[in-house]
Coordinates of C-alpha atoms in Angstrom, one line a residue:
Chain A
M1 CA -58.4 -168.8 -198.9
S2 CA -58.0 -171.3 -201.7
A3 CA -56.0 -173.7 -199.5
G4 CA -57.4 -177.2 -200.0
L5 CA -59.1 -176.5 -203.3
V6 CA -58.2 -179.2 -205.9
T7 CA -55.9 -178.1 -208.6
L8 CA -55.8 -178.9 -212.3
D9 CA -52.8 -181.1 -211.6
D10 CA -54.8 -183.0 -209.0
I11 CA -57.6 -183.6 -211.5
R12 CA -55.2 -184.5 -214.4
A13 CA -53.4 -187.0 -212.1
A14 CA -56.8 -188.5 -211.2
A15 CA -57.7 -188.9 -214.8
G16 CA -54.6 -191.0 -215.4
R17 CA -55.3 -193.0 -212.3
V18 CA -59.0 -193.8 -213.0
R19 CA -58.7 -194.5 -216.7
P20 CA -58.6 -198.3 -216.5
Y21 CA -61.8 -198.4 -214.5
V22 CA -63.9 -195.4 -215.7
R23 CA -65.8 -195.1 -219.0
R24 CA -65.4 -192.0 -221.1
T25 CA -69.2 -191.6 -221.2
P26 CA -71.1 -190.5 -224.3
I27 CA -72.1 -186.9 -224.8
L28 CA -75.4 -186.8 -226.7
A29 CA -77.1 -183.8 -228.3
T30 CA -80.9 -183.9 -228.1
A31 CA -83.0 -182.6 -230.9
G32 CA -83.7 -179.4 -229.1
G33 CA -80.0 -178.7 -228.7
L34 CA -79.5 -179.5 -225.0
T35 CA -76.6 -181.9 -224.6
L36 CA -76.4 -184.7 -222.1
K37 CA -73.3 -186.1 -220.4
C38 CA -74.3 -189.7 -219.8
E39 CA -72.8 -190.7 -216.4
N40 CA -75.8 -193.0 -216.0
L41 CA -73.8 -195.3 -218.4
Q42 CA -70.8 -195.6 -216.1
P43 CA -70.0 -199.0 -214.5
G44 CA -72.1 -199.0 -211.4
G45 CA -74.6 -196.6 -213.1
A46 CA -73.2 -193.3 -211.7
F47 CA -70.4 -190.8 -211.8
K48 CA -69.3 -192.0 -208.3
I49 CA -66.9 -194.5 -209.7
R50 CA -64.6 -191.7 -210.6
G51 CA -64.0 -190.6 -207.0
A52 CA -64.0 -194.0 -205.6
C53 CA -61.3 -195.3 -208.0
N54 CA -59.2 -192.2 -207.5
M55 CA -59.2 -192.8 -203.8
L56 CA -58.7 -196.5 -203.7
A57 CA -55.9 -196.3 -206.3
Q58 CA -53.9 -194.1 -203.8
L59 CA -54.2 -196.4 -200.8
S60 CA -51.2 -198.4 -199.7
P61 CA -51.3 -202.2 -200.4
A62 CA -51.7 -202.7 -196.6
A63 CA -54.7 -200.4 -196.4
R64 CA -56.3 -202.0 -199.4
A65 CA -55.7 -205.4 -197.9
A66 CA -57.4 -204.3 -194.6
G67 CA -60.4 -203.1 -196.5
V68 CA -62.5 -199.9 -197.0
I69 CA -65.8 -198.6 -195.6
T70 CA -68.2 -195.9 -196.6
Y71 CA -71.7 -194.6 -195.9
S72 CA -74.0 -193.9 -198.8
S73 CA -77.6 -193.5 -199.9
G74 CA -76.6 -195.8 -202.7
N75 CA -74.6 -194.8 -205.7
H76 CA -71.4 -194.0 -203.8
G77 CA -71.7 -197.3 -202.0
Q78 CA -72.1 -199.2 -205.3
A79 CA -69.1 -197.4 -206.7
V80 CA -66.9 -198.1 -203.7
A81 CA -67.9 -201.8 -203.8
L82 CA -67.1 -201.9 -207.5
A83 CA -63.8 -200.0 -207.2
A84 CA -62.8 -202.3 -204.4
A85 CA -63.6 -205.4 -206.5
R86 CA -61.5 -204.0 -209.3
L87 CA -58.6 -203.0 -207.1
G88 CA -58.5 -206.0 -204.9
A89 CA -59.9 -204.7 -201.7
R90 CA -62.9 -205.6 -199.5
A91 CA -65.7 -203.0 -199.0
V92 CA -68.3 -202.4 -196.3
V93 CA -71.2 -200.0 -197.1
V94 CA -73.4 -198.4 -194.5
M95 CA -76.8 -197.6 -196.2
P96 CA -80.0 -196.0 -195.0
E97 CA -83.0 -198.3 -194.3
T98 CA -84.8 -196.3 -197.0
A99 CA -82.3 -196.9 -199.9
P100 CA -83.9 -198.1 -203.1
Q101 CA -83.6 -201.9 -203.4
V102 CA -81.8 -201.5 -206.8
K103 CA -79.0 -199.7 -205.0
V104 CA -78.7 -202.2 -202.2
D105 CA -78.6 -205.0 -204.7
G106 CA -75.9 -203.1 -206.6
V107 CA -73.6 -203.0 -203.6
R108 CA -74.0 -206.7 -202.9
R109 CA -73.5 -207.6 -206.6
W110 CA -70.0 -206.3 -206.5
G111 CA -69.3 -208.2 -203.3
G112 CA -69.8 -205.3 -200.9
D113 CA -71.0 -206.0 -197.3
V114 CA -74.1 -204.0 -196.5
I115 CA -75.0 -202.6 -193.1
M116 CA -78.3 -200.9 -192.7
A117 CA -78.3 -198.0 -190.3
G118 CA -81.2 -195.5 -189.7
T119 CA -82.3 -193.0 -192.4
T120 CA -80.1 -189.9 -192.0
L121 CA -76.6 -189.1 -193.1
F122 CA -75.8 -188.6 -189.4
H123 CA -76.8 -192.2 -188.5
R124 CA -74.9 -193.9 -191.3
Q125 CA -71.8 -191.7 -190.9
A126 CA -71.6 -192.4 -187.2
R127 CA -72.0 -196.1 -187.7
A128 CA -69.4 -196.2 -190.5
E129 CA -66.9 -194.3 -188.4
Q130 CA -67.4 -196.7 -185.5
E131 CA -67.0 -199.7 -187.7
A132 CA -63.9 -198.2 -189.4
A133 CA -62.2 -197.6 -186.0
S134 CA -63.0 -201.1 -184.6
R135 CA -62.1 -203.0 -187.7
G136 CA -59.2 -201.0 -189.1
L137 CA -61.0 -200.1 -192.3
T138 CA -60.1 -197.0 -194.4
M139 CA -63.0 -194.5 -194.7
V140 CA -63.9 -193.5 -198.3
P141 CA -66.2 -190.5 -197.7
P142 CA -69.0 -189.8 -200.2
F143 CA -67.9 -186.3 -201.2
D144 CA -66.0 -184.2 -198.7
H145 CA -62.5 -185.3 -199.6
A146 CA -59.9 -183.9 -202.1
W147 CA -59.4 -187.2 -203.8
I148 CA -63.2 -187.7 -204.2
V149 CA -63.5 -184.2 -205.6
A150 CA -60.6 -184.6 -207.9
G151 CA -62.0 -187.9 -209.2
A152 CA -65.3 -186.2 -210.0
G153 CA -63.3 -183.4 -211.7
T154 CA -62.2 -185.9 -214.4
L155 CA -65.7 -185.5 -215.8
G156 CA -65.0 -181.8 -216.2
L157 CA -61.8 -182.5 -218.3
E158 CA -63.9 -184.8 -220.6
L159 CA -66.4 -182.0 -221.2
L160 CA -63.6 -179.6 -222.1
E161 CA -62.0 -182.1 -224.5
D162 CA -65.2 -183.3 -226.1
C163 CA -67.4 -180.2 -226.3
A164 CA -66.1 -177.3 -228.4
H165 CA -68.9 -174.8 -227.7
L166 CA -69.9 -175.1 -224.1
T167 CA -71.7 -172.1 -222.6
T168 CA -73.6 -173.5 -219.5
V169 CA -73.2 -176.7 -217.5
Y170 CA -76.0 -177.9 -215.1
V171 CA -74.8 -180.2 -212.3
P172 CA -76.8 -182.1 -209.8
V173 CA -75.9 -181.3 -206.1
G174 CA -76.2 -183.7 -203.2
G175 CA -73.1 -183.2 -201.0
G176 CA -71.5 -181.2 -203.7
G177 CA -68.6 -183.5 -204.8
L178 CA -69.6 -183.6 -208.4
L179 CA -70.3 -179.9 -208.5
S180 CA -66.9 -179.1 -206.9
G181 CA -64.8 -181.3 -209.2
V182 CA -66.6 -180.2 -212.4
A183 CA -66.5 -176.5 -211.5
A184 CA -62.8 -176.7 -210.5
A185 CA -61.9 -178.2 -213.8
L186 CA -64.1 -175.9 -216.0
K187 CA -63.4 -172.6 -214.2
Q188 CA -59.6 -173.1 -214.1
M189 CA -59.5 -174.0 -217.8
R190 CA -62.4 -172.2 -219.5
P191 CA -63.8 -169.6 -217.1
S192 CA -66.4 -168.4 -219.6
V193 CA -68.4 -171.5 -219.1
R194 CA -71.2 -170.9 -216.6
V195 CA -71.5 -173.7 -213.9
I196 CA -74.9 -174.0 -212.3
G197 CA -75.6 -176.3 -209.3
V198 CA -79.1 -177.8 -209.1
E199 CA -80.7 -179.0 -205.9
P200 CA -84.2 -180.4 -205.2
D201 CA -86.6 -177.8 -203.6
G202 CA -86.8 -180.2 -200.6
A203 CA -83.1 -180.6 -200.0
A204 CA -81.4 -177.4 -200.9
S205 CA -78.6 -177.4 -198.4
M206 CA -76.0 -175.9 -200.6
L207 CA -78.3 -172.9 -201.3
A208 CA -79.0 -172.5 -197.6
S209 CA -75.3 -172.7 -196.8
R210 CA -74.5 -170.1 -199.4
A211 CA -77.1 -167.8 -197.8
A212 CA -75.7 -168.5 -194.4
G213 CA -72.1 -168.0 -195.5
Q214 CA -71.1 -171.4 -194.1
P215 CA -72.2 -175.0 -194.3
V216 CA -75.5 -175.5 -192.6
T217 CA -77.6 -178.6 -191.9
L218 CA -81.2 -178.8 -193.0
A219 CA -83.6 -179.9 -190.3
A220 CA -85.4 -182.2 -192.8
T221 CA -85.1 -183.2 -196.4
A222 CA -87.7 -184.6 -198.8
S223 CA -87.5 -185.3 -202.5
I224 CA -87.9 -188.1 -205.0
A225 CA -84.2 -187.4 -205.7
D226 CA -83.0 -190.0 -203.1
G227 CA -79.4 -189.5 -203.9
L228 CA -79.4 -185.7 -203.1
L229 CA -80.6 -185.8 -199.5
A230 CA -77.3 -185.3 -197.8
G231 CA -78.8 -182.4 -196.0
R232 CA -75.5 -180.6 -195.5
P233 CA -72.6 -179.8 -197.9
G234 CA -69.1 -180.6 -197.0
D235 CA -66.6 -178.0 -195.8
L236 CA -64.5 -178.7 -198.8
T237 CA -67.3 -178.8 -201.3
F238 CA -68.7 -175.6 -199.8
A239 CA -65.4 -173.9 -200.4
H240 CA -65.3 -175.1 -204.0
M241 CA -68.9 -173.8 -204.5
R242 CA -67.8 -170.4 -203.3
A243 CA -64.7 -170.3 -205.4
Y244 CA -66.0 -171.6 -208.7
V245 CA -69.8 -171.9 -209.0
D246 CA -71.8 -169.2 -210.9
D247 CA -75.2 -170.0 -209.6
L248 CA -77.3 -172.4 -207.5
V249 CA -81.0 -173.2 -208.4
T250 CA -83.6 -175.5 -207.1
V251 CA -86.3 -177.6 -208.8
P252 CA -89.6 -179.1 -207.5
D253 CA -90.2 -182.9 -207.6
A254 CA -92.8 -182.5 -210.3
D255 CA -90.2 -181.0 -212.7
I256 CA -87.7 -183.7 -211.7
E257 CA -90.3 -186.4 -212.6
A258 CA -91.0 -184.6 -215.9
A259 CA -87.3 -184.5 -216.7
V260 CA -87.0 -188.3 -216.1
R261 CA -89.9 -188.7 -218.6
W262 CA -88.4 -186.3 -221.1
V263 CA -85.0 -188.1 -221.0
F264 CA -86.8 -191.4 -221.6
A265 CA -88.7 -190.1 -224.6
E266 CA -86.1 -187.8 -226.1
A267 CA -82.9 -189.6 -225.5
R268 CA -83.9 -193.2 -224.8
L269 CA -81.9 -193.2 -221.6
V270 CA -82.7 -194.3 -218.1
V271 CA -81.9 -191.6 -215.6
E272 CA -82.8 -191.6 -211.9
P273 CA -84.5 -188.6 -210.3
S274 CA -81.2 -187.4 -208.7
G275 CA -79.5 -187.5 -212.0
A276 CA -82.3 -185.6 -213.8
V277 CA -82.4 -182.4 -211.7
S278 CA -79.9 -180.9 -214.1
V279 CA -82.3 -181.5 -217.0
A280 CA -85.2 -180.1 -215.1
A281 CA -83.3 -176.8 -214.5
A282 CA -82.0 -176.7 -218.1
R283 CA -85.5 -177.2 -219.5
R284 CA -87.0 -174.5 -217.3
D285 CA -84.3 -172.1 -218.6
G286 CA -85.2 -173.1 -222.2
A287 CA -81.5 -174.2 -222.6
G288 CA -80.5 -175.2 -226.1
K289 CA -77.3 -175.3 -228.0
G290 CA -74.2 -174.8 -225.8
A291 CA -76.0 -176.0 -222.7
L292 CA -75.1 -179.3 -221.1
A293 CA -76.8 -181.3 -218.3
I294 CA -75.0 -184.0 -216.5
L295 CA -77.1 -187.1 -216.0
S296 CA -75.3 -188.1 -212.9
G297 CA -76.8 -191.6 -212.4
G298 CA -79.3 -194.1 -213.6
N299 CA -80.1 -196.4 -210.7
V300 CA -83.8 -196.4 -210.2
D301 CA -86.2 -199.2 -209.3
A302 CA -88.3 -200.4 -212.2
A303 CA -91.6 -199.8 -210.5
A304 CA -90.7 -196.2 -209.7
F305 CA -89.3 -195.5 -213.2
A306 CA -92.6 -196.9 -214.7
R307 CA -94.6 -194.5 -212.6
Y308 CA -92.4 -191.5 -213.7
I309 CA -92.6 -192.1 -217.4
V310 CA -96.3 -193.0 -217.9
Chain B
M1 CA -74.3 -215.0 -258.3
S2 CA -73.1 -212.1 -256.3
A3 CA -74.5 -209.6 -258.8
G4 CA -76.2 -206.8 -256.8
L5 CA -74.5 -207.5 -253.4
V6 CA -73.2 -204.3 -251.9
T7 CA -69.5 -204.0 -252.0
L8 CA -67.1 -202.6 -249.4
D9 CA -66.6 -199.6 -251.6
D10 CA -70.4 -199.0 -251.6
I11 CA -70.4 -199.1 -247.8
R12 CA -67.4 -196.9 -247.5
A13 CA -68.9 -194.3 -249.8
A14 CA -72.1 -194.5 -247.8
A15 CA -70.1 -193.8 -244.6
G16 CA -68.7 -190.6 -246.1
R17 CA -72.1 -189.5 -247.3
V18 CA -74.0 -190.0 -244.1
R19 CA -71.4 -188.7 -241.7
P20 CA -72.9 -185.3 -241.2
Y21 CA -76.3 -186.7 -240.2
V22 CA -75.6 -190.0 -238.4
R23 CA -74.2 -190.5 -235.0
R24 CA -71.3 -192.8 -234.3
T25 CA -73.3 -194.5 -231.6
P26 CA -71.7 -195.7 -228.3
I27 CA -70.5 -199.3 -227.9
L28 CA -71.0 -200.3 -224.2
A29 CA -69.7 -203.4 -222.5
T30 CA -72.1 -204.8 -219.8
A31 CA -70.8 -206.3 -216.6
G32 CA -71.3 -209.8 -217.9
G33 CA -69.2 -209.1 -221.0
L34 CA -71.9 -208.8 -223.7
T35 CA -71.4 -205.6 -225.6
L36 CA -74.2 -203.4 -227.0
K37 CA -74.1 -201.2 -230.1
C38 CA -76.5 -198.4 -229.2
E39 CA -78.4 -197.5 -232.3
N40 CA -81.3 -196.6 -230.1
L41 CA -79.3 -193.5 -229.5
Q42 CA -79.4 -192.4 -233.2
P43 CA -81.3 -189.3 -234.2
G44 CA -84.8 -190.7 -234.8
G45 CA -84.1 -193.4 -232.3
A46 CA -83.0 -196.2 -234.7
F47 CA -80.4 -197.4 -237.2
K48 CA -82.7 -196.5 -240.1
I49 CA -81.3 -193.0 -240.4
R50 CA -78.2 -194.6 -242.0
G51 CA -80.0 -196.0 -245.0
A52 CA -82.4 -193.1 -245.4
C53 CA -79.6 -190.5 -245.5
N54 CA -77.5 -192.6 -247.9
M55 CA -80.4 -192.7 -250.3
L56 CA -81.6 -189.1 -250.0
A57 CA -78.1 -187.8 -250.4
Q58 CA -77.8 -189.5 -253.8
L59 CA -81.0 -188.1 -255.2
S60 CA -80.9 -185.3 -257.7
P61 CA -81.8 -181.8 -256.6
A62 CA -84.9 -182.1 -258.7
A63 CA -86.0 -185.4 -257.1
R64 CA -85.4 -184.0 -253.7
A65 CA -87.4 -180.9 -254.5
A66 CA -90.3 -183.1 -255.7
G67 CA -90.2 -185.0 -252.5
V68 CA -89.9 -188.6 -251.2
I69 CA -92.3 -191.3 -250.0
T70 CA -92.0 -194.5 -248.0
Y71 CA -94.0 -197.1 -246.2
S72 CA -93.0 -198.2 -242.8
S73 CA -94.1 -199.7 -239.5
G74 CA -92.5 -196.7 -237.9
N75 CA -88.7 -196.4 -237.5
H76 CA -87.9 -196.2 -241.2
G77 CA -90.7 -193.6 -241.7
Q78 CA -89.2 -191.5 -238.9
A79 CA -85.8 -191.8 -240.4
V80 CA -87.0 -190.7 -243.9
A81 CA -88.8 -187.8 -242.4
L82 CA -85.8 -186.7 -240.4
A83 CA -83.4 -187.3 -243.3
A84 CA -85.7 -185.3 -245.6
A85 CA -85.8 -182.4 -243.1
R86 CA -82.0 -182.4 -242.9
L87 CA -81.5 -182.6 -246.7
G88 CA -84.2 -180.2 -247.7
A89 CA -86.9 -182.5 -249.1
R90 CA -90.5 -183.2 -248.2
A91 CA -91.5 -186.6 -247.0
V92 CA -94.7 -188.7 -247.1
V93 CA -94.9 -191.8 -244.9
V94 CA -97.5 -194.5 -245.2
M95 CA -97.9 -196.3 -241.9
P96 CA -100.1 -199.1 -240.6
E97 CA -103.1 -198.3 -238.5
T98 CA -101.5 -200.3 -235.7
A99 CA -98.2 -198.3 -235.5
P100 CA -97.3 -197.3 -232.0
Q101 CA -98.3 -193.7 -231.3
V102 CA -94.7 -192.8 -230.5
K103 CA -93.6 -193.7 -234.0
V104 CA -96.5 -191.8 -235.7
D105 CA -95.6 -188.8 -233.6
G106 CA -92.0 -189.2 -234.5
V107 CA -92.7 -188.9 -238.2
R108 CA -94.9 -185.8 -237.7
R109 CA -92.3 -184.2 -235.5
W110 CA -89.8 -184.0 -238.3
G111 CA -92.4 -182.6 -240.6
G112 CA -93.4 -185.8 -242.4
D113 CA -97.0 -186.2 -243.8
V114 CA -98.5 -189.4 -242.4
I115 CA -101.0 -191.6 -244.4
M116 CA -102.6 -194.5 -242.5
A117 CA -103.2 -197.6 -244.6
G118 CA -104.3 -201.0 -243.4
T119 CA -102.2 -203.2 -241.2
T120 CA -100.0 -205.2 -243.6
L121 CA -96.9 -204.5 -245.5
F122 CA -98.8 -205.3 -248.7
H123 CA -101.4 -202.6 -247.9
R124 CA -99.0 -199.8 -247.2
Q125 CA -96.6 -200.7 -250.0
A126 CA -99.4 -200.6 -252.5
R127 CA -100.7 -197.3 -251.2
A128 CA -97.2 -195.8 -251.2
E129 CA -96.5 -196.9 -254.8
Q130 CA -99.8 -195.4 -255.9
E131 CA -99.1 -192.1 -254.2
A132 CA -95.5 -192.0 -255.6
A133 CA -96.8 -192.5 -259.2
S134 CA -99.6 -190.0 -258.9
R135 CA -97.6 -187.3 -257.2
G136 CA -94.1 -187.8 -258.7
L137 CA -92.4 -188.7 -255.4
T138 CA -89.3 -190.8 -255.2
M139 CA -89.8 -194.1 -253.3
V140 CA -87.4 -194.8 -250.4
P141 CA -88.0 -198.5 -249.7
P142 CA -87.5 -199.7 -246.1
F143 CA -84.9 -202.4 -246.8
D144 CA -84.8 -203.9 -250.3
H145 CA -82.5 -201.4 -252.0
A146 CA -78.7 -201.4 -252.4
W147 CA -78.5 -197.8 -251.1
I148 CA -80.5 -198.7 -248.0
V149 CA -78.3 -201.8 -247.4
A150 CA -75.1 -199.9 -247.9
G151 CA -76.3 -197.3 -245.5
A152 CA -77.0 -200.0 -242.8
G153 CA -73.5 -201.4 -243.6
T154 CA -71.9 -198.3 -242.2
L155 CA -72.8 -199.7 -238.8
G156 CA -70.6 -202.7 -239.6
L157 CA -67.6 -200.5 -240.4
E158 CA -68.0 -198.9 -237.0
L159 CA -68.0 -202.3 -235.3
L160 CA -64.8 -203.2 -237.1
E161 CA -63.1 -199.9 -236.2
D162 CA -64.3 -199.7 -232.6
C163 CA -64.2 -203.4 -231.4
A164 CA -60.8 -205.1 -231.5
H165 CA -62.0 -208.6 -230.3
L166 CA -65.3 -209.4 -231.9
T167 CA -66.3 -213.0 -232.2
T168 CA -70.1 -213.0 -232.7
V169 CA -72.6 -210.2 -233.7
Y170 CA -76.4 -210.6 -233.1
V171 CA -78.5 -208.6 -235.5
P172 CA -82.3 -208.0 -235.4
V173 CA -84.1 -209.0 -238.6
G174 CA -87.3 -207.5 -240.0
G175 CA -86.9 -207.2 -243.8
G176 CA -83.2 -207.9 -243.5
G177 CA -81.7 -204.6 -244.4
L178 CA -79.6 -204.2 -241.2
L179 CA -78.5 -207.8 -241.3
S180 CA -77.5 -207.5 -245.0
G181 CA -75.4 -204.4 -244.6
V182 CA -73.7 -205.4 -241.3
A183 CA -73.0 -208.9 -242.7
A184 CA -71.6 -207.5 -245.9
A185 CA -69.2 -205.2 -244.1
L186 CA -68.1 -207.8 -241.5
K187 CA -67.7 -210.8 -243.7
Q188 CA -65.8 -209.0 -246.4
M189 CA -63.4 -207.5 -243.9
R190 CA -63.1 -209.9 -241.0
P191 CA -64.7 -213.2 -242.0
S192 CA -63.9 -214.9 -238.7
V193 CA -66.7 -212.9 -237.0
R194 CA -69.9 -214.9 -236.8
V195 CA -73.0 -213.0 -237.9
I196 CA -76.3 -214.2 -236.5
G197 CA -79.7 -212.9 -237.6
V198 CA -82.4 -212.9 -235.0
E199 CA -86.2 -213.0 -235.7
P200 CA -89.2 -213.2 -233.4
D201 CA -90.8 -216.7 -233.3
G202 CA -94.0 -215.1 -234.6
A203 CA -92.4 -213.4 -237.7
A204 CA -89.5 -215.6 -238.8
S205 CA -89.8 -214.9 -242.6
M206 CA -86.0 -215.0 -243.2
L207 CA -85.7 -218.4 -241.6
A208 CA -88.7 -219.7 -243.6
S209 CA -87.2 -218.3 -246.8
R210 CA -83.8 -219.9 -246.1
A211 CA -85.6 -223.2 -245.7
A212 CA -87.5 -222.7 -248.9
G213 CA -84.5 -221.6 -250.9
Q214 CA -86.2 -218.4 -251.9
P215 CA -88.1 -215.5 -250.3
V216 CA -91.4 -216.5 -249.0
T217 CA -94.3 -214.6 -247.5
L218 CA -95.7 -215.6 -244.1
A219 CA -99.5 -216.0 -244.0
A220 CA -99.5 -214.1 -240.6
T221 CA -97.1 -212.5 -238.2
A222 CA -97.5 -211.8 -234.5
S223 CA -95.0 -210.4 -232.0
I224 CA -94.4 -207.6 -229.6
A225 CA -91.5 -206.7 -231.9
D226 CA -93.7 -204.4 -234.0
G227 CA -90.8 -203.3 -236.2
L228 CA -90.0 -206.9 -237.3
L229 CA -93.3 -207.9 -238.9
A230 CA -92.4 -207.4 -242.6
G231 CA -93.5 -211.0 -243.2
R232 CA -91.2 -211.4 -246.2
P233 CA -87.5 -210.6 -246.8
G234 CA -86.5 -208.7 -249.8
D235 CA -84.9 -210.3 -252.8
L236 CA -81.7 -208.4 -252.2
T237 CA -81.6 -208.9 -248.5
F238 CA -82.3 -212.6 -249.0
A239 CA -79.3 -212.8 -251.3
H240 CA -77.1 -211.1 -248.7
M241 CA -78.3 -213.5 -246.1
R242 CA -77.3 -216.4 -248.3
A243 CA -73.9 -214.9 -249.1
Y244 CA -72.9 -213.6 -245.7
V245 CA -74.9 -214.8 -242.7
D246 CA -73.7 -217.6 -240.5
D247 CA -77.0 -218.5 -238.8
L248 CA -80.6 -217.4 -238.2
V249 CA -82.3 -218.0 -234.9
T250 CA -85.7 -217.0 -233.4
V251 CA -86.8 -215.9 -229.9
P252 CA -90.2 -215.9 -228.2
D253 CA -91.9 -212.8 -227.1
A254 CA -91.3 -213.6 -223.4
D255 CA -87.6 -213.6 -224.0
I256 CA -87.8 -210.3 -225.9
E257 CA -89.7 -208.7 -223.0
A258 CA -87.1 -210.1 -220.6
A259 CA -84.3 -208.6 -222.8
V260 CA -86.0 -205.2 -222.7
R261 CA -86.0 -205.4 -218.9
W262 CA -82.4 -206.6 -218.8
V263 CA -81.2 -203.7 -220.9
F264 CA -83.1 -201.3 -218.6
A265 CA -81.5 -202.8 -215.5
E266 CA -78.0 -203.6 -216.7
A267 CA -77.3 -200.8 -219.2
R268 CA -79.8 -198.1 -218.2
L269 CA -80.9 -197.8 -221.8
V270 CA -84.4 -197.7 -223.4
V271 CA -84.7 -200.3 -226.2
E272 CA -87.8 -201.3 -228.0
P273 CA -88.8 -205.0 -228.4
S274 CA -87.7 -205.1 -232.0
G275 CA -84.3 -203.8 -231.0
A276 CA -83.9 -206.3 -228.1
V277 CA -84.3 -209.6 -230.0
S278 CA -80.5 -209.6 -230.5
V279 CA -80.0 -209.4 -226.7
A280 CA -82.6 -212.1 -226.2
A281 CA -80.7 -214.5 -228.4
A282 CA -77.3 -213.5 -227.0
R283 CA -78.5 -214.1 -223.5
R284 CA -79.9 -217.5 -224.4
D285 CA -76.5 -218.4 -225.8
G286 CA -74.8 -217.3 -222.6
A287 CA -72.8 -214.8 -224.8
G288 CA -70.1 -212.9 -223.0
K289 CA -66.8 -211.3 -224.0
G290 CA -66.4 -210.9 -227.7
A291 CA -70.2 -211.1 -228.4
L292 CA -72.1 -208.0 -229.5
A293 CA -75.8 -207.3 -229.8
I294 CA -77.1 -204.5 -231.9
L295 CA -79.8 -202.5 -230.1
S296 CA -81.4 -201.4 -233.4
G297 CA -84.0 -199.0 -232.0
G298 CA -85.5 -197.4 -228.9
N299 CA -88.9 -196.1 -230.0
V300 CA -91.4 -197.6 -227.6
D301 CA -94.6 -196.2 -226.0
A302 CA -94.1 -195.3 -222.3
A303 CA -97.0 -197.5 -221.2
A304 CA -95.7 -200.5 -223.0
F305 CA -92.2 -200.0 -221.7
A306 CA -93.5 -199.7 -218.2
R307 CA -95.2 -203.0 -218.5
Y308 CA -92.1 -204.7 -219.9
I309 CA -89.7 -203.6 -217.1
V310 CA -91.9 -204.1 -214.0

């Protein structure tokens, strides 16, 4: 049953591996008591660097020399490009034609080659697999891989080490990699902490999958949280959700936008909509002391951010 | 000559005193190497909490019970209101009629009483002194006081403890309290670090005073950096500048606005114009590894911030 779930040893090994490349991000208490874990302040602007570095660090020199490829709506692509630059590999990133410019620019900035392919996860995954096969590149999947999940889990270890009185942790959910890693770390070390996954109303594929008892694919997704539109959880992330997650909730776009605005005004931080769904859920719960929301990323176009905060 | 300059012992004592109330703010390296000290992430959104707490903590119980008063363009007023709330005192804050709404709201949020008085430092200082005398309130001046300077100096200690390879530190200058405290700490402990004060072109009173050999008052000030319009350095802060500061430079509003935008995009942080003059000067110098810019505050109206970043 638990075959394939990442262990604490996996996560601890990942923590040692990623330490040279990943920032121990600040944990800030707001005036109302809700605490924020600032993964928007990571190199590359999102938690994704954790998984990308954990995977690239384990590739053989030959595989690194041949190069890596991934498909991503943006933040994972940037992280793979950045991790590749740091670890001496070349990276190709297949992105949707609808990716925010700031995320496309981010990939190119770290020297990654961008290929645009359609608008759905299916399109970009198919294209990436085809390129990987024809060019001998190693695939770095965005979430459904034990090394990616263990990398994300290093964030959970930091919460345990840095927060003495944690009661509830709110985690944004796209494909479920962050939720899987964080829940695996927390529940195996301090099971009293409640772990809540948060999806946008318009892309609640983990919730739908839990109801169905297996991973299901949404017919359509729609949300301002452009990083959470995977539309289907992974098999591995679904298994972690079943094993370790206390609850799944959804939030409407209006609340996500209000959360972006609240983080701007209360914490003076830039968070993207996908990274603010956790805050939206926490605020709806009236969460105060002991509650923590993970700000999973901060890559947002200036014009969009300006609209959200005014 | 050095009579009245704050000592390392003063600053170390302040550090112990303010520890329960002040955050050890993050120090973040950007991709280009320039490092940011994030005082915009302080409670109250600015470094001012350091001086305010250092002063209020040294008042007698009777003085605290009677209450405190200050005059401020915004951030110091918020800090005094917040420090008073934490230390069990009442606070009155005299603010200019032109203060950004976000700063007025900030004072009221911590329970401070706001009095609006004119638009110049002269107007609000006069009104505050009159209220202090008639109501028996203790004055907490915004910068020209040894306890305020020593409080600001605690930031310098953190830089020394947290940054191994510091070559140059850029510090925003309004009345000069932050510059005085930081320079006093750095130059007495690691004199090889260059300390550069940065003023807006339209409010360069410290520069004018250095040229005159004594504190002078500007006939007029104009800048988007609303927190740096004091128009005259203090006698004490002028003395610290002469004793400890390597250089003073000025930056135009266009560069300040570009710096706010750059911090948004590169560091995913919200900094106000006054807090970004340091970044503007550092960028003009092409400052990379070893250079640090203090982001002194992050209290900015959403509509103004939206204009700056787009």
